Short mmCIF file of C-alpha atoms in Angstrom, two decimals:
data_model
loop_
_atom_site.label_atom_id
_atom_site.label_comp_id
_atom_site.label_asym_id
_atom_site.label_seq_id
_atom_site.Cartn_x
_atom_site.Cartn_y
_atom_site.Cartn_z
CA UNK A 1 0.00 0.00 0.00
CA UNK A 2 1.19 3.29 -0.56
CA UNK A 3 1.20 5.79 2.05
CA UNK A 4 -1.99 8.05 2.17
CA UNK A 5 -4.31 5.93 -0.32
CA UNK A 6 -6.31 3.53 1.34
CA UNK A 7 -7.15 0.03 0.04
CA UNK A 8 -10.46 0.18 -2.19
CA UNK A 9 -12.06 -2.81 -3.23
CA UNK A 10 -14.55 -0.91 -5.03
CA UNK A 11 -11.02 -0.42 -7.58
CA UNK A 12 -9.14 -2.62 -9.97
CA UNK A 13 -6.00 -1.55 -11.90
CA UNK A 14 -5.97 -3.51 -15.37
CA UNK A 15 -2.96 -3.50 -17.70
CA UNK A 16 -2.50 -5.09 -21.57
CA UNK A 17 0.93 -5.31 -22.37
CA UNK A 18 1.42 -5.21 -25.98
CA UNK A 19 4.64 -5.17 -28.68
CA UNK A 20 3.94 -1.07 -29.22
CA UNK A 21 1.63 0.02 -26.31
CA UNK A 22 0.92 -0.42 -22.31
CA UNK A 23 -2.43 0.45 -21.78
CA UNK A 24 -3.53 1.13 -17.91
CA UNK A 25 -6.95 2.00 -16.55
CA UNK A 26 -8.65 2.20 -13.03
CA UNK A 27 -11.99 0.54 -12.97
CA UNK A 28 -14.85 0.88 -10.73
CA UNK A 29 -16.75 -1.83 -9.52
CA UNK A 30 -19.41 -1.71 -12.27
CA UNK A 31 -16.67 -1.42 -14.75
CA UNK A 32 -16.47 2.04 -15.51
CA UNK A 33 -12.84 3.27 -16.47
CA UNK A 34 -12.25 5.99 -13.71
CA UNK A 35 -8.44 6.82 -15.59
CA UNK A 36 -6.59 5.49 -18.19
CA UNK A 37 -2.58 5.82 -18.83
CA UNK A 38 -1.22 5.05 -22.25
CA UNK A 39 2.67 4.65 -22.85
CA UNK A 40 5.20 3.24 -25.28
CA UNK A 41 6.08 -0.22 -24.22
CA UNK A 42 9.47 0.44 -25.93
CA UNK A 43 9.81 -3.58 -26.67
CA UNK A 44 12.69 -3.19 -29.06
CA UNK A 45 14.96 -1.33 -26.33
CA UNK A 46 14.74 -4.90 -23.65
CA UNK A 47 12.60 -5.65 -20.96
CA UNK A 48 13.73 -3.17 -18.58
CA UNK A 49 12.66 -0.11 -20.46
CA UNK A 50 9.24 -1.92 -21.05
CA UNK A 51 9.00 -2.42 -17.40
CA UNK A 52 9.92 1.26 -16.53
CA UNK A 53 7.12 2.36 -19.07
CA UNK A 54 4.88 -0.43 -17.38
CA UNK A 55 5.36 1.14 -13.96
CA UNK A 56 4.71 4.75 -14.92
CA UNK A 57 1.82 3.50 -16.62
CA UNK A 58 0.65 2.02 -12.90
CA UNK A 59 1.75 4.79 -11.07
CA UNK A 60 -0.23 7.39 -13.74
CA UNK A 61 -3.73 5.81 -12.26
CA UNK A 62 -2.56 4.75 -9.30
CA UNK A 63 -2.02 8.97 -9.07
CA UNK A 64 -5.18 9.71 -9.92
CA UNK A 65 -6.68 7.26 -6.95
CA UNK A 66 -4.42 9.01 -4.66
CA UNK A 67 -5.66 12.76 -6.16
CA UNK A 68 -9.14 11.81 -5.46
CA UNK A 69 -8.53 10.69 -1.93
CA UNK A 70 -6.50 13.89 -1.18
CA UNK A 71 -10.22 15.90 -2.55
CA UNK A 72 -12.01 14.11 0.26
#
């Protein structure tokens, strides 16, 4: 858990991992994307870059949950 953002089980993080793109999207529980993060998955420069790109991607909606419980 990060500091400051409670658990929510009313929120999923979902991620597709593909040879151009890493999508990322925060869904609600009746499926509604709530944010969506869209980065280069950089697959020709090795696995490490496309990891780095697959964390920001995480981190972009993970943000976003951690914005709206700061508005609270």
């Amino acid at each position: 858990r990060d500091q400051g953002v409670p658990y929510r089980e009313d929120m999923t993080i979902g991620v597709d991992v593909g040879g151009t793109k890493i999508h990322a999207g925060l869904v609600d529980a009746s499926g509604r994307v709530q944010k969506r993060a869209k980065l280069p998955s950089t697959a020709k420069r090795g696995q490490a870059a496309t990891l780095k790109n697959l964390a920001h991607a995480i981190k972009a909606v993970w943000a976003f949950l951690a914005n709206q419980h700061g508005r609270h």
